[in-house]
Short mmCIF file of C-alpha atoms in Angstrom, two decimals:
data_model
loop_
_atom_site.label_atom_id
_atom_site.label_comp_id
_atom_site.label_asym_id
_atom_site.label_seq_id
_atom_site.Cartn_x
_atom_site.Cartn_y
_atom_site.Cartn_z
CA UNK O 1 0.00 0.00 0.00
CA UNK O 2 2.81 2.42 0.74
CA UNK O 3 4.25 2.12 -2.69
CA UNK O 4 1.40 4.00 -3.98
CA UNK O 5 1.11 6.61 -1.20
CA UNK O 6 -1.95 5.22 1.08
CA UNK O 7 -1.88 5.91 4.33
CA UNK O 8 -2.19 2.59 6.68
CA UNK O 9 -3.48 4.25 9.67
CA UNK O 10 -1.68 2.84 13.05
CA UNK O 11 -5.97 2.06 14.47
CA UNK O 12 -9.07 1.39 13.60
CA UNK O 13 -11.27 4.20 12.65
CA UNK O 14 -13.46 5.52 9.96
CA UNK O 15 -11.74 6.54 6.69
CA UNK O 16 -12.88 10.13 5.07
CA UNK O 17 -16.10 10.34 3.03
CA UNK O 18 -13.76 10.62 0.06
CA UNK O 19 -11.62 7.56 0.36
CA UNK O 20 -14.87 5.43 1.09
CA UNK O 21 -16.47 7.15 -2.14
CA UNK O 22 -12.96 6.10 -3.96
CA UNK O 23 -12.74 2.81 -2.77
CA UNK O 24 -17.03 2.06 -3.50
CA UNK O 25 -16.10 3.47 -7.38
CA UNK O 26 -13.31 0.88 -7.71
CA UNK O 27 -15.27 -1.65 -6.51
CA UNK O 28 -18.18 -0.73 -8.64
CA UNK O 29 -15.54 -0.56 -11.64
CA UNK O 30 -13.89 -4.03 -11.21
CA UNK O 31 -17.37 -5.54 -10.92
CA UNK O 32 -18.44 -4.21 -13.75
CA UNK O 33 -15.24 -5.89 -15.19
CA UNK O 34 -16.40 -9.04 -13.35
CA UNK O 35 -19.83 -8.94 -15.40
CA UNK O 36 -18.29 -8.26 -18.41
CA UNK O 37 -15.51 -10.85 -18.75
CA UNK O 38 -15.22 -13.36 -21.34
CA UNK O 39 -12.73 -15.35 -20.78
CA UNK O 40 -11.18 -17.76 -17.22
CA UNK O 41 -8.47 -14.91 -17.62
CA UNK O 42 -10.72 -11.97 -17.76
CA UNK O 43 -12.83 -13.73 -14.69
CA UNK O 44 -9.83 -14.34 -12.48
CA UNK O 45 -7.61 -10.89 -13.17
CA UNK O 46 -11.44 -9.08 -12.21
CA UNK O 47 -11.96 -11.14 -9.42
CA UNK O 48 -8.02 -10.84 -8.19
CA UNK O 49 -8.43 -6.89 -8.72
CA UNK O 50 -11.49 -7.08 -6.54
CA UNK O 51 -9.66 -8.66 -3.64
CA UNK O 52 -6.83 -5.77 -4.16
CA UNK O 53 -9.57 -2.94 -3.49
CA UNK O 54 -11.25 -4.66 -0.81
CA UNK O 55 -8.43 -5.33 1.19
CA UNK O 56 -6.97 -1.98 0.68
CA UNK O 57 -10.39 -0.69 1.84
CA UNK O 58 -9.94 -2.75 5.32
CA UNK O 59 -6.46 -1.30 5.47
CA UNK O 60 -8.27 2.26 4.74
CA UNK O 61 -9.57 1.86 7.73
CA UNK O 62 -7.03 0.40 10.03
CA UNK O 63 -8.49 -3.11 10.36
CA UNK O 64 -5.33 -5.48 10.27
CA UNK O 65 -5.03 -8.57 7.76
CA UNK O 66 -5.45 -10.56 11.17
CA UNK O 67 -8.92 -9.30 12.06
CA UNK O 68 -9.80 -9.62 7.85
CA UNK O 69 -8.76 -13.19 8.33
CA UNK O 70 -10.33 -13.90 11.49
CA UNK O 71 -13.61 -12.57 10.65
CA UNK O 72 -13.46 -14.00 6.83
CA UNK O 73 -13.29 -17.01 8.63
CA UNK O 74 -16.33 -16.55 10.80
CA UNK O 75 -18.38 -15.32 7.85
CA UNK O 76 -17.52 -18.53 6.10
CA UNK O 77 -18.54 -20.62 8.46
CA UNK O 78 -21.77 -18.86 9.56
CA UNK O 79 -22.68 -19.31 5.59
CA UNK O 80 -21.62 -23.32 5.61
CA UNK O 81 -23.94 -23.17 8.48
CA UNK O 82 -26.88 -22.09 5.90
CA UNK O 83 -28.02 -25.77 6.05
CA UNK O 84 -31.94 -26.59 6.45
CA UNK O 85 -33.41 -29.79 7.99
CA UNK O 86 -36.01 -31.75 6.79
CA UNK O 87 -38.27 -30.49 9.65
CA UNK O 88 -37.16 -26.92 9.05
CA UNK O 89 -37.68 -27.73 4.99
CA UNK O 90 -41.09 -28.43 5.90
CA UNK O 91 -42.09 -25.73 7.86
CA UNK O 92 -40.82 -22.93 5.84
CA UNK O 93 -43.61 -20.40 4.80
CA UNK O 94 -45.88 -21.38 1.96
CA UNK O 95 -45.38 -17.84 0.30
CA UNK O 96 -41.44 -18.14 -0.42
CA UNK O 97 -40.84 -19.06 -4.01
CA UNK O 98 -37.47 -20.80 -3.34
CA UNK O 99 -36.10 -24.28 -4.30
CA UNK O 100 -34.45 -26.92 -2.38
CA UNK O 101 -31.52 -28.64 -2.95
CA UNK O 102 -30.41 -31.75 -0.82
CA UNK O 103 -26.82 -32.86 0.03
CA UNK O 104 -26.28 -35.90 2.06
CA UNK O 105 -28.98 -34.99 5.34
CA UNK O 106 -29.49 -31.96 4.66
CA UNK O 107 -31.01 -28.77 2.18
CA UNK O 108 -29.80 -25.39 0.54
CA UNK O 109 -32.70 -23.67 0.50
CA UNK O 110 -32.56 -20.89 -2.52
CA UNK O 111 -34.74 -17.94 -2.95
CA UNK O 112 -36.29 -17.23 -6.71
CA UNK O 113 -32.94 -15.12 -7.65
CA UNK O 114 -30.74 -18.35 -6.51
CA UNK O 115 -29.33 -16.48 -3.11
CA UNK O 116 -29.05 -19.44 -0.11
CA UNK O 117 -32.31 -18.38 2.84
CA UNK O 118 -30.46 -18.91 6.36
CA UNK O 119 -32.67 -21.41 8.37
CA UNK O 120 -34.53 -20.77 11.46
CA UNK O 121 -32.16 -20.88 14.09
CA UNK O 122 -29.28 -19.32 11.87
CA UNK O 123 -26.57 -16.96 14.00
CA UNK O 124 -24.70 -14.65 11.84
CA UNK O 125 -20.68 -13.86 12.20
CA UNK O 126 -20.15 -11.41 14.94
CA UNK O 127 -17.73 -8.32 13.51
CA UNK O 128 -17.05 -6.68 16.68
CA UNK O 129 -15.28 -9.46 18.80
CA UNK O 130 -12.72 -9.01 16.25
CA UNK O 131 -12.65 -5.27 15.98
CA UNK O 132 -12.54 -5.73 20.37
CA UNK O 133 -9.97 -7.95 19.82
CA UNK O 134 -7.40 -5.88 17.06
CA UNK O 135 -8.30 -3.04 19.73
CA UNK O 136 -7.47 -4.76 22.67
CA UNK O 137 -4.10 -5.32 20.65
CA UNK O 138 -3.55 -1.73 20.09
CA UNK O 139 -3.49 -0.50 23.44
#
């Protein structure tokens, strides 16, 4: 990051209303690239530039690869845990136009735009016991 001049700020913290408005146009810009690619190269240098901006927006803000990694990890796991019962399959409201797919005991439930529904029951990735934890480490 510091061969092109960004500043890696020591903390956590909020990054101006300019580099947020930066870094939400280059994501915008390399998705678009994303969309448009035609080729496994085109696909992975898009997908690789996305990464870049993303992680240069956590570092925008101060939050160290460790926390990215440790929370990545959490949010990974919360979305493996996306898995729907039988039971829970068969009490899902009537009105949801979704599809099921099953995988040894259990079902990915999809919605009608083929996004995974989170089960009854599902607990999301907490965020802040790593941003407690990166701050704990800056003290």
């Amino acid at each position: 990051m510091w061969d092109f001049g960004q500043r890696v700020p020591d903390t956590m913290g909020t990054p101006s209303n300019e580099t947020i408005a930066m870094r939400s146009l280059m994501i915008q810009e390399e998705a678009g690239k994303l969309q448009l690619a035609n080729s496994n190269a085109e696909r992975l240098d898009a997908i690789t530039n996305l990464l870049v901006v993303v992680v240069g927006a956590a570092a925008d803000a101060g939050i160290s690869p460790e926390t990215l990694e440790a929370h990545l990890v959490d949010v990974l796991k919360a979305n493996h845990a996306k898995k729907w019962t039988s039971q829970q399959l068969l009490e899902k409201p009537k009105k949801w136009s979704a599809s099921a797919i099953q995988w040894s005991d259990c079902y990915a439930v999809r919605d009608k735009n083929g996004k995974i529904r989170k089960p009854p029951g599902w607990t999301p990735p907490d965020p802040q016991r790593h941003i407690d934890a990166q701050r704990r480490m800056e003290v």
